[in-house]
C-alpha cells in the first residue's frame, strides 16, 4: 500500500504541483518571518548591548531624557534637581570611579536645503563633556574638535555625510522653538544604536545644552562608573542614600540592558506576530486547495481504490495510503518552503537595510525552532487537510470497481454540512450584532468570537449559497455567450462542494481586504468631516514629531506679517469634582477663538471665554446636569483649587475637548500646560506668503510643520493609505495561493471531464467555445467567492465601526463603492488568468482519445 501511495504521488506530479506550491508558499512565509525576526532581534540586541558599556548606575530625573528618544517636557516642580552639586556628591561616593552629568533632549539639524536630516523622532542633542585632554571619550572626534561656546556644535558622521557638511560650515540647529545657527566645529563617531540606525546627534557645550534642552544648571541624568571591585548593586545602594527619593529613578547598567532586551523582544515579537498572522491566512487558504486536490484525485481513482478494496485492502490501509501521499507532499513542500523562507528572510533584511542603511544588521539566524516549526506546520497542514478526503476514500465500496464515473454527491452529506454551517453561523451573527451595540473590551471580544464563528459558518455554507447566487447570472451568461455560457453555469453548480472550496480561497482574501478598506475609508471620512466642521484657522503650527512647542513660539508667530489672529492650544488634565480625575481641558485665546474655531452654541455664548468662564459640550452638560451659570470645582495639576463657571453649552464636536477654557484661566492656575499646536488666521486667508511668514517666525525650524486644515486631512489620509497598502501587500500571498487553487481545480476538473469535453467537440462545439466555457466557469466561481467576501467584509466592517464609534464620535460606515467594484473586477481578472492554461489544455484534447477515456 505504501509503494502504491508513493507511485501515485509520482504518477500525478502535474496535478499535485499546485498543492505542493500552495504549501511551499505558506511555509516560506512562516520560515521567512522567523528568520527575519530572529536576525533583526539578534542584531538589535548586539547593537544595544554597547549602549551602557560604561554605565554602572544611572541616576535620572523622572521626565528627563536619559539618552533615548526625547521625552515630553515636564513641569519644573515635578522634576528632580540634578545639579552640579549632585554630580560632585555622586562622584565622591566610595565606589565611584567617575561621574558625569548628562543633558539630552530633542534637537534637529537642517540640511543645506533647510529640511531635517533623518527622521524627527530620532533627532537628539546632548552635552559634550571634555576631559583634561579636551576630548569626550563617549564621542571620539574624527574631524575637528568638540563645541566650547554657545555658537558651536558637533555632529555625528552619518548626519554630516548625508547633508554634505564640512567642519567650519554654518548649520541650522532647532529644538521646539525658533531655530538658530551654529558653526560646525567637529565630526564624531559613536556606537549609540539610535544614532547608527539613522538618527542625528548634535553635541553642544554643557551650558548651552542645559539652556536649550532642559534648564540652566540642571542635568537629565548622571552616569556613574564603578571602581574595580565595586559591584553595580553596591554602588546603587551608595547612590540611593545620596539622592532624593522623589522624582529620581536609579537603575544599574544591567537593569538598563535588560530593559533594552525586553524592548527589542517586544518590538520584534509584535512584528513577528503580525507577519505570522498573514502567513497563517495563506496556509488557511492552502487548506482548501489541498482538500480540493485530494477529493478530486480520489474521485478520479474510484475504480483503482475499489479494486484495492476488492483484493483485500482494508479501509484503514486505504486511508493510510492517501495520508502517505499527503505526507510525502507535505515533507517535500515544507523543505522547499524552508529554503525559500531563508531566502525571503535575507531579502527582507536587505530591503530594510536599503531603506535605512544605519539599521543594525548581522548574519542570518536560522534557529532550530525555525527549521522544526516550518517542517511541522507544513506537514501537519497538508496531512490534516487530507484527512477528510482520505476518510471518504476508505468508504468506497469494492463494487465501485465495476462502475464508471464519479460517486455522486449525496443529499445527506449536504444536509449535514448545511446544518453544521447554520449552527456555526447563526450564533456568530448573534455575537456580532450584540457586540456591535455594546462598547469596551466585552464588545471587542464578542465581535472577535462572532467574526470567527461567522466566517467558518459561511465557508461551510458556501455549497448551499453557490446554487442560488450563480443561478442569478445564468440567464445573462446564456444570452451573452450562448451555449458556452450556459455550459459554464451548469459546470459551476454541478459540484457545489468543489465550487465552494475553490471560491473559499478568494472569499477569505476579499473579506479581509474589504473590511480593512471600509474601516479605513470610514475613519478618514469622519476625520475629514470633523476637522472641516471644527476649524476656521488657516494654518496650524506643530512639531513633526508631536513634541511640545516652546512657550515663546506663540508670541513670535503672532508678530509675523499677515497674521490676523493666533492662539496656542493649551492642554491640561485637571481633577474635576463629580466628573473624575485627569479630565482633559483645552484652552484657547478668548479674543481669537471665534476666528479660529467653529462651535454651534446651544445656549450661552463663546463671549463667555472673555469673562474667564468655560464652555462645555452638550453631552458633557447632560451627563453632569450642567447649564449656563453652573459651577464646577476643579483641582489643577499643581494642587490649586479652581472654580469653573459654565458660560455656554455647545453642540457635541469631536474636534475640541468637552471642556473649553480661556488660556488666561488655565495659565493662571497651571503655568506650564502642554502646547502641541498653534492656530493661525491670516488677513487674506491661507496664502503662500502667510505660510512663509509663519515659517520665518519659527527661524525656519526644519521640524516645524505649518499646515492648512486640508494638509492635515491629506496627511492623515496618507497614513491610512500606507497602512492599507501594507495590509494589501501582506494579503497578496493569500491571493496568489487562491489563484493557484483556481488553476488547480480547473486543471483537474478538465482532466475529470475529458470524455465530456470530447463529446462536446464531437457534436460541433469549436475549440474557441471550449476555451470560453472554461474561462467563464472560472470567472463565475471567482466572482461568486469575491461577492460573498465583499458582503461579509462590509458586514464585519460595519460591526467593527459601531464598536469604534464609542471612541470616535460621529464615526459612520462609508462604503467605497468604487473600491468594491474594483475588487470584483480584479476577482474576474483572477478568474480569467487562472483559466488560461486549463482552457488551452481542454481545447487541445484529441476528440477520439477523449471519448474513449475510461
PDB file of C-alpha atoms in Angstrom, residues 39-297:
ATOM      1  CA  UNK A  39      18.059  38.012  12.663  1.00  0.00           C
ATOM      2  CA  UNK A  40      16.758  41.513  13.406  1.00  0.00           C
ATOM      3  CA  UNK A  41      16.332  40.725  17.090  1.00  0.00           C
ATOM      4  CA  UNK A  42      19.870  39.388  17.419  1.00  0.00           C
ATOM      5  CA  UNK A  43      21.329  42.375  15.541  1.00  0.00           C
ATOM      6  CA  UNK A  44      19.389  44.851  17.690  1.00  0.00           C
ATOM      7  CA  UNK A  45      20.404  43.122  20.920  1.00  0.00           C
ATOM      8  CA  UNK A  46      24.053  43.138  19.879  1.00  0.00           C
ATOM      9  CA  UNK A  47      23.814  46.810  18.942  1.00  0.00           C
ATOM     10  CA  UNK A  48      22.037  47.955  22.100  1.00  0.00           C
ATOM     11  CA  UNK A  49      24.372  45.944  24.333  1.00  0.00           C
ATOM     12  CA  UNK A  50      27.056  48.599  23.698  1.00  0.00           C
ATOM     13  CA  UNK A  51      24.800  51.467  24.815  1.00  0.00           C
ATOM     14  CA  UNK A  52      25.520  51.022  28.501  1.00  0.00           C
ATOM     15  CA  UNK A  53      29.043  49.609  28.380  1.00  0.00           C
ATOM     16  CA  UNK A  54      30.353  52.338  30.703  1.00  0.00           C
ATOM     17  CA  UNK A  55      27.221  52.664  32.868  1.00  0.00           C
ATOM     18  CA  UNK A  56      27.293  51.039  36.293  1.00  0.00           C
ATOM     19  CA  UNK A  57      24.444  53.127  37.723  1.00  0.00           C
ATOM     20  CA  UNK A  58      22.200  55.654  36.008  1.00  0.00           C
ATOM     21  CA  UNK A  59      20.580  58.347  38.144  1.00  0.00           C
ATOM     22  CA  UNK A  60      17.876  60.002  36.059  1.00  0.00           C
ATOM     23  CA  UNK A  61      15.302  62.683  36.749  1.00  0.00           C
ATOM     24  CA  UNK A  62      11.788  61.429  36.054  1.00  0.00           C
ATOM     25  CA  UNK A  63      10.633  63.212  32.920  1.00  0.00           C
ATOM     26  CA  UNK A  64      14.208  63.943  31.892  1.00  0.00           C
ATOM     27  CA  UNK A  65      15.899  62.304  28.918  1.00  0.00           C
ATOM     28  CA  UNK A  66      18.411  59.626  29.702  1.00  0.00           C
ATOM     29  CA  UNK A  67      19.773  59.403  26.232  1.00  0.00           C
ATOM     30  CA  UNK A  68      16.911  57.703  24.456  1.00  0.00           C
ATOM     31  CA  UNK A  69      14.229  59.370  22.360  1.00  0.00           C
ATOM     32  CA  UNK A  70      13.306  62.810  23.655  1.00  0.00           C
ATOM     33  CA  UNK A  71      10.514  62.723  26.223  1.00  0.00           C
ATOM     34  CA  UNK A  72       7.825  65.327  26.569  1.00  0.00           C
ATOM     35  CA  UNK A  73       8.976  68.184  28.841  1.00  0.00           C
ATOM     36  CA  UNK A  74       7.609  68.114  32.359  1.00  0.00           C
ATOM     37  CA  UNK A  75       6.864  70.894  34.748  1.00  0.00           C
ATOM     38  CA  UNK A  76       9.918  72.056  36.737  1.00  0.00           C
ATOM     39  CA  UNK A  77       8.296  71.347  40.078  1.00  0.00           C
ATOM     40  CA  UNK A  78       7.777  67.707  39.077  1.00  0.00           C
ATOM     41  CA  UNK A  79      11.397  67.179  38.058  1.00  0.00           C
ATOM     42  CA  UNK A  80      14.173  66.350  40.491  1.00  0.00           C
ATOM     43  CA  UNK A  81      17.017  68.864  40.622  1.00  0.00           C
ATOM     44  CA  UNK A  82      20.095  67.042  39.342  1.00  0.00           C
ATOM     45  CA  UNK A  83      22.708  69.787  39.516  1.00  0.00           C
ATOM     46  CA  UNK A  84      26.492  70.176  39.582  1.00  0.00           C
ATOM     47  CA  UNK A  85      26.322  69.636  43.343  1.00  0.00           C
ATOM     48  CA  UNK A  86      24.550  66.309  42.735  1.00  0.00           C
ATOM     49  CA  UNK A  87      27.272  65.244  40.290  1.00  0.00           C
ATOM     50  CA  UNK A  88      30.024  66.159  42.783  1.00  0.00           C
ATOM     51  CA  UNK A  89      28.300  64.281  45.624  1.00  0.00           C
ATOM     52  CA  UNK A  90      27.878  61.170  43.498  1.00  0.00           C
ATOM     53  CA  UNK A  91      31.472  61.421  42.244  1.00  0.00           C
ATOM     54  CA  UNK A  92      32.639  61.399  45.870  1.00  0.00           C
ATOM     55  CA  UNK A  93      30.969  58.056  46.640  1.00  0.00           C
ATOM     56  CA  UNK A  94      33.430  55.350  47.739  1.00  0.00           C
ATOM     57  CA  UNK A  95      32.547  53.076  44.798  1.00  0.00           C
ATOM     58  CA  UNK A  96      32.511  55.725  42.048  1.00  0.00           C
ATOM     59  CA  UNK A  97      35.335  55.760  39.527  1.00  0.00           C
ATOM     60  CA  UNK A  98      33.837  58.748  37.710  1.00  0.00           C
ATOM     61  CA  UNK A  99      30.528  60.590  37.408  1.00  0.00           C
ATOM     62  CA  UNK A 100      29.324  62.705  34.537  1.00  0.00           C
ATOM     63  CA  UNK A 101      26.220  64.845  34.177  1.00  0.00           C
ATOM     64  CA  UNK A 102      24.237  64.206  31.009  1.00  0.00           C
ATOM     65  CA  UNK A 103      21.898  66.611  29.254  1.00  0.00           C
ATOM     66  CA  UNK A 104      19.870  65.096  26.448  1.00  0.00           C
ATOM     67  CA  UNK A 105      16.741  66.004  24.538  1.00  0.00           C
ATOM     68  CA  UNK A 106      15.218  66.661  21.153  1.00  0.00           C
ATOM     69  CA  UNK A 107      17.412  68.596  18.713  1.00  0.00           C
ATOM     70  CA  UNK A 108      17.110  68.550  14.933  1.00  0.00           C
ATOM     71  CA  UNK A 109      19.617  69.698  12.324  1.00  0.00           C
ATOM     72  CA  UNK A 110      18.701  71.088   8.897  1.00  0.00           C
ATOM     73  CA  UNK A 111      20.497  70.134   5.714  1.00  0.00           C
ATOM     74  CA  UNK A 112      21.561  72.666   3.080  1.00  0.00           C
ATOM     75  CA  UNK A 113      18.012  72.729   1.650  1.00  0.00           C
ATOM     76  CA  UNK A 114      16.516  73.538   5.051  1.00  0.00           C
ATOM     77  CA  UNK A 115      14.993  70.094   5.621  1.00  0.00           C
ATOM     78  CA  UNK A 116      15.628  67.989   8.698  1.00  0.00           C
ATOM     79  CA  UNK A 117      18.375  65.382   8.403  1.00  0.00           C
ATOM     80  CA  UNK A 118      16.802  61.994   9.079  1.00  0.00           C
ATOM     81  CA  UNK A 119      13.529  61.430  10.919  1.00  0.00           C
ATOM     82  CA  UNK A 120      12.370  63.961  13.516  1.00  0.00           C
ATOM     83  CA  UNK A 121      11.667  61.285  16.131  1.00  0.00           C
ATOM     84  CA  UNK A 122      15.313  60.104  16.059  1.00  0.00           C
ATOM     85  CA  UNK A 123      16.933  63.562  16.304  1.00  0.00           C
ATOM     86  CA  UNK A 124      18.714  64.292  19.594  1.00  0.00           C
ATOM     87  CA  UNK A 125      21.018  66.758  21.213  1.00  0.00           C
ATOM     88  CA  UNK A 126      23.410  66.197  24.123  1.00  0.00           C
ATOM     89  CA  UNK A 127      26.200  67.894  26.040  1.00  0.00           C
ATOM     90  CA  UNK A 128      29.869  67.483  25.180  1.00  0.00           C
ATOM     91  CA  UNK A 129      31.911  66.893  28.353  1.00  0.00           C
ATOM     92  CA  UNK A 130      35.650  67.111  27.658  1.00  0.00           C
ATOM     93  CA  UNK A 131      38.231  65.564  29.975  1.00  0.00           C
ATOM     94  CA  UNK A 132      41.648  67.034  30.769  1.00  0.00           C
ATOM     95  CA  UNK A 133      42.820  66.348  27.210  1.00  0.00           C
ATOM     96  CA  UNK A 134      39.828  68.196  25.723  1.00  0.00           C
ATOM     97  CA  UNK A 135      38.200  65.018  24.393  1.00  0.00           C
ATOM     98  CA  UNK A 136      34.953  63.304  25.411  1.00  0.00           C
ATOM     99  CA  UNK A 137      35.558  59.509  25.408  1.00  0.00           C
ATOM    100  CA  UNK A 138      31.905  58.919  24.550  1.00  0.00           C
ATOM    101  CA  UNK A 139      32.229  60.808  21.282  1.00  0.00           C
ATOM    102  CA  UNK A 140      35.714  60.477  19.704  1.00  0.00           C
ATOM    103  CA  UNK A 141      36.304  63.203  17.119  1.00  0.00           C
ATOM    104  CA  UNK A 142      37.052  62.049  13.571  1.00  0.00           C
ATOM    105  CA  UNK A 143      37.497  65.652  12.430  1.00  0.00           C
ATOM    106  CA  UNK A 144      37.865  68.973  14.235  1.00  0.00           C
ATOM    107  CA  UNK A 145      37.089  69.418  17.930  1.00  0.00           C
ATOM    108  CA  UNK A 146      34.192  69.464  20.325  1.00  0.00           C
ATOM    109  CA  UNK A 147      31.980  72.555  20.908  1.00  0.00           C
ATOM    110  CA  UNK A 148      33.138  75.069  23.521  1.00  0.00           C
ATOM    111  CA  UNK A 149      30.716  78.006  23.255  1.00  0.00           C
ATOM    112  CA  UNK A 150      27.042  78.674  22.546  1.00  0.00           C
ATOM    113  CA  UNK A 151      27.555  79.224  18.829  1.00  0.00           C
ATOM    114  CA  UNK A 152      29.270  75.870  18.165  1.00  0.00           C
ATOM    115  CA  UNK A 153      28.065  72.343  17.510  1.00  0.00           C
ATOM    116  CA  UNK A 154      29.486  68.916  16.613  1.00  0.00           C
ATOM    117  CA  UNK A 155      27.580  66.341  14.523  1.00  0.00           C
ATOM    118  CA  UNK A 156      27.771  62.600  14.049  1.00  0.00           C
ATOM    119  CA  UNK A 157      29.490  61.266  10.933  1.00  0.00           C
ATOM    120  CA  UNK A 158      26.349  59.853   9.278  1.00  0.00           C
ATOM    121  CA  UNK A 159      24.500  63.177   9.544  1.00  0.00           C
ATOM    122  CA  UNK A 160      27.453  65.146   8.156  1.00  0.00           C
ATOM    123  CA  UNK A 161      27.863  62.783   5.213  1.00  0.00           C
ATOM    124  CA  UNK A 162      24.147  62.806   4.455  1.00  0.00           C
ATOM    125  CA  UNK A 163      23.928  66.619   4.454  1.00  0.00           C
ATOM    126  CA  UNK A 164      27.304  67.257   2.817  1.00  0.00           C
ATOM    127  CA  UNK A 165      28.609  69.486   5.594  1.00  0.00           C
ATOM    128  CA  UNK A 166      32.271  70.170   6.424  1.00  0.00           C
ATOM    129  CA  UNK A 167      33.976  71.474   9.541  1.00  0.00           C
ATOM    130  CA  UNK A 168      33.592  75.257   9.603  1.00  0.00           C
ATOM    131  CA  UNK A 169      30.176  75.292   7.862  1.00  0.00           C
ATOM    132  CA  UNK A 170      27.214  77.075   9.417  1.00  0.00           C
ATOM    133  CA  UNK A 171      24.376  74.677  10.273  1.00  0.00           C
ATOM    134  CA  UNK A 172      20.845  75.338  11.468  1.00  0.00           C
ATOM    135  CA  UNK A 173      20.007  73.686  14.799  1.00  0.00           C
ATOM    136  CA  UNK A 174      16.455  73.514  16.128  1.00  0.00           C
ATOM    137  CA  UNK A 175      14.612  72.403  19.235  1.00  0.00           C
ATOM    138  CA  UNK A 176      10.925  73.007  19.928  1.00  0.00           C
ATOM    139  CA  UNK A 177      11.203  76.765  19.397  1.00  0.00           C
ATOM    140  CA  UNK A 178      12.866  79.100  16.937  1.00  0.00           C
ATOM    141  CA  UNK A 179      15.869  77.592  15.156  1.00  0.00           C
ATOM    142  CA  UNK A 180      19.371  79.081  15.461  1.00  0.00           C
ATOM    143  CA  UNK A 181      22.633  78.962  13.503  1.00  0.00           C
ATOM    144  CA  UNK A 182      25.838  77.365  14.816  1.00  0.00           C
ATOM    145  CA  UNK A 183      29.303  76.668  13.459  1.00  0.00           C
ATOM    146  CA  UNK A 184      30.221  73.027  12.884  1.00  0.00           C
ATOM    147  CA  UNK A 185      33.444  72.516  14.856  1.00  0.00           C
ATOM    148  CA  UNK A 186      33.747  68.728  14.793  1.00  0.00           C
ATOM    149  CA  UNK A 187      32.588  65.410  13.386  1.00  0.00           C
ATOM    150  CA  UNK A 188      32.458  62.465  15.779  1.00  0.00           C
ATOM    151  CA  UNK A 189      31.755  58.732  15.699  1.00  0.00           C
ATOM    152  CA  UNK A 190      29.621  56.788  18.150  1.00  0.00           C
ATOM    153  CA  UNK A 191      28.239  53.295  18.631  1.00  0.00           C
ATOM    154  CA  UNK A 192      24.945  54.649  20.003  1.00  0.00           C
ATOM    155  CA  UNK A 193      22.382  52.429  18.207  1.00  0.00           C
ATOM    156  CA  UNK A 194      19.860  55.228  17.850  1.00  0.00           C
ATOM    157  CA  UNK A 195      22.472  57.277  16.002  1.00  0.00           C
ATOM    158  CA  UNK A 196      23.937  54.421  13.950  1.00  0.00           C
ATOM    159  CA  UNK A 197      20.426  53.419  12.851  1.00  0.00           C
ATOM    160  CA  UNK A 198      19.904  56.722  11.053  1.00  0.00           C
ATOM    161  CA  UNK A 199      19.360  59.231  13.842  1.00  0.00           C
ATOM    162  CA  UNK A 200      21.172  62.537  14.301  1.00  0.00           C
ATOM    163  CA  UNK A 201      23.059  63.699  17.389  1.00  0.00           C
ATOM    164  CA  UNK A 202      24.096  67.310  17.886  1.00  0.00           C
ATOM    165  CA  UNK A 203      26.626  67.995  20.644  1.00  0.00           C
ATOM    166  CA  UNK A 204      26.689  71.339  22.463  1.00  0.00           C
ATOM    167  CA  UNK A 205      28.678  72.661  25.366  1.00  0.00           C
ATOM    168  CA  UNK A 206      27.025  71.819  28.678  1.00  0.00           C
ATOM    169  CA  UNK A 207      25.721  75.327  29.452  1.00  0.00           C
ATOM    170  CA  UNK A 208      24.094  75.652  26.015  1.00  0.00           C
ATOM    171  CA  UNK A 209      22.632  72.135  26.210  1.00  0.00           C
ATOM    172  CA  UNK A 210      21.124  72.899  29.625  1.00  0.00           C
ATOM    173  CA  UNK A 211      19.608  76.148  28.384  1.00  0.00           C
ATOM    174  CA  UNK A 212      18.273  74.685  25.113  1.00  0.00           C
ATOM    175  CA  UNK A 213      17.208  71.219  26.244  1.00  0.00           C
ATOM    176  CA  UNK A 214      16.414  71.485  29.939  1.00  0.00           C
ATOM    177  CA  UNK A 215      17.055  74.346  32.344  1.00  0.00           C
ATOM    178  CA  UNK A 216      20.215  76.242  33.303  1.00  0.00           C
ATOM    179  CA  UNK A 217      22.231  74.326  35.865  1.00  0.00           C
ATOM    180  CA  UNK A 218      20.268  71.053  35.595  1.00  0.00           C
ATOM    181  CA  UNK A 219      21.034  67.619  34.158  1.00  0.00           C
ATOM    182  CA  UNK A 220      18.754  64.962  32.683  1.00  0.00           C
ATOM    183  CA  UNK A 221      20.768  62.192  34.320  1.00  0.00           C
ATOM    184  CA  UNK A 222      24.054  61.329  35.973  1.00  0.00           C
ATOM    185  CA  UNK A 223      26.081  58.322  34.787  1.00  0.00           C
ATOM    186  CA  UNK A 224      28.219  56.557  37.381  1.00  0.00           C
ATOM    187  CA  UNK A 225      31.064  54.188  36.529  1.00  0.00           C
ATOM    188  CA  UNK A 226      32.081  51.869  39.364  1.00  0.00           C
ATOM    189  CA  UNK A 227      35.599  51.352  40.606  1.00  0.00           C
ATOM    190  CA  UNK A 228      37.226  47.984  40.130  1.00  0.00           C
ATOM    191  CA  UNK A 229      35.946  45.621  42.789  1.00  0.00           C
ATOM    192  CA  UNK A 230      32.702  47.540  43.351  1.00  0.00           C
ATOM    193  CA  UNK A 231      29.557  45.835  42.153  1.00  0.00           C
ATOM    194  CA  UNK A 232      26.664  47.641  40.469  1.00  0.00           C
ATOM    195  CA  UNK A 233      24.263  46.773  43.282  1.00  0.00           C
ATOM    196  CA  UNK A 234      26.719  48.100  45.878  1.00  0.00           C
ATOM    197  CA  UNK A 235      27.148  51.401  44.020  1.00  0.00           C
ATOM    198  CA  UNK A 236      23.385  51.628  43.574  1.00  0.00           C
ATOM    199  CA  UNK A 237      22.873  51.464  47.358  1.00  0.00           C
ATOM    200  CA  UNK A 238      25.506  54.155  47.879  1.00  0.00           C
ATOM    201  CA  UNK A 239      23.865  56.444  45.303  1.00  0.00           C
ATOM    202  CA  UNK A 240      20.367  55.885  46.676  1.00  0.00           C
ATOM    203  CA  UNK A 241      21.498  57.257  50.044  1.00  0.00           C
ATOM    204  CA  UNK A 242      22.670  60.492  48.397  1.00  0.00           C
ATOM    205  CA  UNK A 243      19.785  61.458  46.099  1.00  0.00           C
ATOM    206  CA  UNK A 244      16.188  62.357  46.977  1.00  0.00           C
ATOM    207  CA  UNK A 245      13.623  59.577  46.642  1.00  0.00           C
ATOM    208  CA  UNK A 246      11.066  61.853  44.947  1.00  0.00           C
ATOM    209  CA  UNK A 247      11.400  62.468  41.232  1.00  0.00           C
ATOM    210  CA  UNK A 248      14.537  60.341  40.761  1.00  0.00           C
ATOM    211  CA  UNK A 249      14.978  56.880  39.267  1.00  0.00           C
ATOM    212  CA  UNK A 250      18.077  54.753  39.856  1.00  0.00           C
ATOM    213  CA  UNK A 251      18.977  51.769  37.673  1.00  0.00           C
ATOM    214  CA  UNK A 252      22.034  49.604  37.300  1.00  0.00           C
ATOM    215  CA  UNK A 253      23.681  49.084  33.932  1.00  0.00           C
ATOM    216  CA  UNK A 254      22.427  45.501  33.881  1.00  0.00           C
ATOM    217  CA  UNK A 255      18.860  46.641  34.525  1.00  0.00           C
ATOM    218  CA  UNK A 256      19.135  49.077  31.629  1.00  0.00           C
ATOM    219  CA  UNK A 257      20.436  46.305  29.352  1.00  0.00           C
ATOM    220  CA  UNK A 258      17.592  44.047  30.471  1.00  0.00           C
ATOM    221  CA  UNK A 259      15.086  46.795  29.675  1.00  0.00           C
ATOM    222  CA  UNK A 260      16.582  47.220  26.230  1.00  0.00           C
ATOM    223  CA  UNK A 261      16.425  43.473  25.677  1.00  0.00           C
ATOM    224  CA  UNK A 262      12.748  43.416  26.664  1.00  0.00           C
ATOM    225  CA  UNK A 263      12.056  46.382  24.403  1.00  0.00           C
ATOM    226  CA  UNK A 264      13.760  44.653  21.469  1.00  0.00           C
ATOM    227  CA  UNK A 265      11.889  41.414  22.147  1.00  0.00           C
ATOM    228  CA  UNK A 266       8.587  43.275  22.377  1.00  0.00           C
ATOM    229  CA  UNK A 267       9.227  45.132  19.117  1.00  0.00           C
ATOM    230  CA  UNK A 268      10.338  42.022  17.253  1.00  0.00           C
ATOM    231  CA  UNK A 269       7.545  39.947  18.778  1.00  0.00           C
ATOM    232  CA  UNK A 270       4.860  42.372  17.578  1.00  0.00           C
ATOM    233  CA  UNK A 271       6.282  42.379  14.061  1.00  0.00           C
ATOM    234  CA  UNK A 272       6.647  38.584  14.085  1.00  0.00           C
ATOM    235  CA  UNK A 273       3.058  38.088  15.274  1.00  0.00           C
ATOM    236  CA  UNK A 274       1.656  40.328  12.545  1.00  0.00           C
ATOM    237  CA  UNK A 275       3.618  38.558   9.803  1.00  0.00           C
ATOM    238  CA  UNK A 276       2.721  35.104  11.160  1.00  0.00           C
ATOM    239  CA  UNK A 277      -0.975  36.034  11.127  1.00  0.00           C
ATOM    240  CA  UNK A 278      -0.784  36.700   7.401  1.00  0.00           C
ATOM    241  CA  UNK A 279       1.294  33.547   6.914  1.00  0.00           C
ATOM    242  CA  UNK A 280      -1.468  31.669   8.728  1.00  0.00           C
ATOM    243  CA  UNK A 281      -4.049  33.160   6.373  1.00  0.00           C
ATOM    244  CA  UNK A 282      -2.031  31.893   3.398  1.00  0.00           C
ATOM    245  CA  UNK A 283      -1.839  28.412   4.928  1.00  0.00           C
ATOM    246  CA  UNK A 284      -5.551  28.505   5.713  1.00  0.00           C
ATOM    247  CA  UNK A 285      -6.270  29.324   2.075  1.00  0.00           C
ATOM    248  CA  UNK A 286      -3.948  26.469   1.098  1.00  0.00           C
ATOM    249  CA  UNK A 287      -6.103  24.047   3.093  1.00  0.00           C
ATOM    250  CA  UNK A 288      -8.926  24.467   0.592  1.00  0.00           C
ATOM    251  CA  UNK A 289      -6.565  23.687  -2.288  1.00  0.00           C
ATOM    252  CA  UNK A 290      -5.287  20.539  -0.582  1.00  0.00           C
ATOM    253  CA  UNK A 291      -8.780  19.308   0.265  1.00  0.00           C
ATOM    254  CA  UNK A 292      -9.953  20.029  -3.273  1.00  0.00           C
ATOM    255  CA  UNK A 293      -6.953  18.299  -4.850  1.00  0.00           C
ATOM    256  CA  UNK A 294      -7.231  15.098  -2.856  1.00  0.00           C
ATOM    257  CA  UNK A 295     -11.003  14.994  -3.215  1.00  0.00           C
ATOM    258  CA  UNK A 296     -10.717  15.195  -6.993  1.00  0.00           C
ATOM    259  CA  UNK A 297      -7.806  12.739  -7.156  1.00  0.00           C
TER     260      UNK A 297
END
